[in-house]
CSV table of C-alpha atoms in Angstrom, one decimal:
chain,number,residue,atom,x,y,z
A,1,MET,CA,102.9,122.3,89.9
A,2,LYS,CA,105.7,120.1,88.8
A,3,TRP,CA,107.2,117.3,90.9
A,4,ALA,CA,110.4,115.4,90.4
A,5,THR,CA,111.7,112.1,91.4
A,6,ARG,CA,114.3,109.5,90.4
A,7,ALA,CA,113.7,107.6,87.2
A,8,GLY,CA,112.9,103.9,87.4
A,9,ILE,CA,110.0,104.3,89.8
A,10,HIS,CA,109.0,101.4,92.0
A,11,ILE,CA,106.7,100.9,95.0
A,12,ASP,CA,107.4,104.1,97.0
A,13,ARG,CA,107.7,106.5,94.1
A,14,ALA,CA,104.7,105.2,92.3
A,15,ALA,CA,102.6,105.3,95.4
A,16,CYS,CA,103.8,108.8,96.1
A,17,ALA,CA,103.0,110.0,92.6
A,18,TRP,CA,99.5,108.6,93.0
A,19,LEU,CA,99.1,110.2,96.4
A,20,ILE,CA,100.2,113.6,95.1
A,21,ARG,CA,98.0,113.5,92.1
A,22,ARG,CA,94.9,112.3,93.9
A,23,PHE,CA,95.1,114.2,97.2
A,24,VAL,CA,97.6,117.0,97.0
A,25,ASP,CA,97.8,118.4,93.4
A,26,THR,CA,95.2,117.1,90.8
A,27,ASP,CA,97.1,118.9,88.1
A,28,ALA,CA,100.6,117.4,89.1
A,29,GLU,CA,103.1,117.0,86.3
A,30,PHE,CA,106.0,114.7,87.0
A,31,VAL,CA,109.6,114.8,85.9
A,32,PHE,CA,111.9,111.7,86.2
A,33,VAL,CA,115.6,112.3,86.6
A,34,ALA,CA,118.6,110.0,86.5
A,35,ASP,CA,120.7,112.2,89.0
A,36,PRO,CA,119.3,114.5,91.7
A,37,ALA,CA,121.6,117.2,90.4
A,38,GLU,CA,119.2,117.1,87.3
A,39,VAL,CA,116.1,118.2,89.3
A,40,PRO,CA,114.7,121.3,87.6
A,41,ALA,CA,114.5,124.4,89.9
A,42,ASP,CA,110.8,124.7,89.4
A,43,THR,CA,109.9,121.2,90.7
A,44,THR,CA,109.3,119.8,94.1
A,45,PRO,CA,111.5,116.7,94.6
A,46,PHE,CA,110.2,113.6,96.3
A,47,ASP,CA,111.7,110.2,97.3
A,48,MET,CA,115.3,111.2,96.5
A,49,ARG,CA,118.3,111.8,98.7
A,50,GLY,CA,118.2,115.2,100.4
A,51,ALA,CA,114.5,115.9,99.6
A,52,GLU,CA,112.2,117.2,102.3
A,53,LEU,CA,109.6,114.7,100.9
A,54,GLY,CA,111.8,111.7,101.2
A,55,HIS,CA,112.7,109.1,103.8
A,56,HIS,CA,113.0,110.5,107.3
A,57,HIS,CA,113.2,108.9,110.8
A,58,GLY,CA,112.6,105.5,109.4
A,59,ASP,CA,109.6,106.4,107.4
A,60,CYS,CA,109.2,106.0,103.6
A,61,SER,CA,108.5,109.0,101.4
A,62,PHE,CA,104.7,108.1,101.2
A,63,GLU,CA,104.5,108.4,105.0
A,64,THR,CA,106.4,111.8,104.9
A,65,ILE,CA,104.0,113.1,102.2
A,66,LEU,CA,101.0,112.1,104.4
A,67,ARG,CA,102.3,114.0,107.3
A,68,ARG,CA,103.5,117.1,105.3
A,69,TYR,CA,100.0,117.5,103.7
A,70,ASP,CA,97.9,116.6,106.9
A,71,LEU,CA,96.5,113.4,105.3
A,72,THR,CA,97.2,111.2,108.4
A,73,THR,CA,93.6,111.3,109.6
A,74,ASP,CA,92.4,109.3,106.6
A,75,ALA,CA,92.4,105.6,107.8
A,76,ALA,CA,92.6,104.2,104.3
A,77,LEU,CA,95.6,106.2,103.5
A,78,LYS,CA,97.3,105.2,106.8
A,79,ARG,CA,96.7,101.5,105.9
A,80,ILE,CA,98.2,102.0,102.4
A,81,ALA,CA,101.1,103.8,104.0
A,82,ALA,CA,101.8,100.8,106.2
A,83,ILE,CA,101.7,98.5,103.1
A,84,ILE,CA,104.0,100.8,101.1
A,85,HIS,CA,106.4,101.1,104.1
A,86,GLU,CA,106.7,97.3,104.4
A,87,ALA,CA,107.0,96.8,100.7
A,88,ASP,CA,109.7,99.4,100.4
A,89,LEU,CA,111.6,99.0,103.7
A,90,ASP,CA,110.6,95.5,104.9
A,91,ASP,CA,111.6,96.3,108.6
A,92,GLU,CA,108.5,94.6,110.1
A,93,ARG,CA,107.3,97.9,111.8
A,94,PHE,CA,103.8,97.1,110.5
A,95,ASP,CA,101.7,94.0,110.0
A,96,ALA,CA,101.2,94.2,106.3
A,97,PRO,CA,100.9,90.8,104.6
A,98,GLU,CA,99.8,92.6,101.4
A,99,ALA,CA,103.3,94.2,101.0
A,100,PRO,CA,105.2,91.5,99.3
A,101,GLY,CA,102.5,90.8,96.7
A,102,LEU,CA,102.0,94.4,95.9
A,103,ASP,CA,105.7,94.9,95.6
A,104,VAL,CA,105.9,92.0,93.0
A,105,VAL,CA,103.0,93.5,91.0
A,106,LEU,CA,104.6,97.0,90.9
A,107,ARG,CA,108.0,95.6,90.1
A,108,GLY,CA,106.5,93.6,87.2
A,109,LEU,CA,104.4,96.5,85.9
A,110,SER,CA,107.5,98.8,85.9
A,111,MET,CA,109.4,96.2,83.8
A,112,ILE,CA,107.0,96.5,80.9
A,113,GLY,CA,107.2,100.3,80.2
A,114,ASP,CA,108.6,103.6,81.1
A,115,ASP,CA,107.8,105.7,84.2
A,116,GLU,CA,104.8,107.3,82.7
A,117,HIS,CA,103.5,103.9,81.7
A,118,THR,CA,104.1,102.6,85.3
A,119,MET,CA,102.2,105.6,86.7
A,120,THR,CA,99.3,104.9,84.3
A,121,VAL,CA,98.9,101.2,85.0
A,122,THR,CA,99.5,101.5,88.8
A,123,LYS,CA,96.9,104.3,89.3
A,124,PRO,CA,94.0,101.7,89.2
A,125,VAL,CA,95.9,99.5,91.6
A,126,PHE,CA,96.2,102.3,94.2
A,127,ASP,CA,92.7,103.5,93.6
A,128,GLY,CA,91.4,100.0,94.2
A,129,LEU,CA,93.5,99.7,97.5
A,130,TYR,CA,92.1,103.0,98.6
A,131,GLU,CA,88.6,102.1,97.9
A,132,TYR,CA,88.9,98.7,99.6
A,133,TYR,CA,90.4,100.2,102.8
A,134,ARG,CA,88.0,103.2,102.7
A,135,ARG,CA,85.0,100.7,102.7
A,136,ALA,CA,86.7,98.6,105.3
A,137,THR,CA,86.9,101.6,107.5
A,138,LEU,CA,83.2,102.4,107.0
A,139,LEU,CA,82.0,98.9,107.5
A,140,GLY,CA,84.4,98.1,110.4
A,141,ARG,CA,85.2,94.9,108.7
A,142,GLU,CA,86.7,93.6,105.3
A,143,PRO,CA,84.3,94.4,102.5
A,144,ALA,CA,82.7,91.5,100.7
């Protein structure tokens, strides 16, 4: 399946692409467009104006995708969603002290390559976050 989003990915779009490829569609292919009018007909758009998988009711696109694909019961993903929300929207809905640091790391990584490069180098970042919060959930405390 093909997925489309705006070019110049940052925190929410990079996290959404990771979420899609890891939990929704392991064979996902991504298209990056400069204008929503350029979205190919055979793609599913996300994190762009007017997309079903975009910002809705004060939520970021990552949260929308979690709900749409019934991933909200995964505690680690819910924690990552709170971090992405605060990094992207900064509305203080969640206590996520990790958000500013993650946002800086993602912004920096997006400055040293194109969108494909950003997705490649951010995958281990999101995989690591997921594993950390998965273990924290299992242990009931922060992992050592």
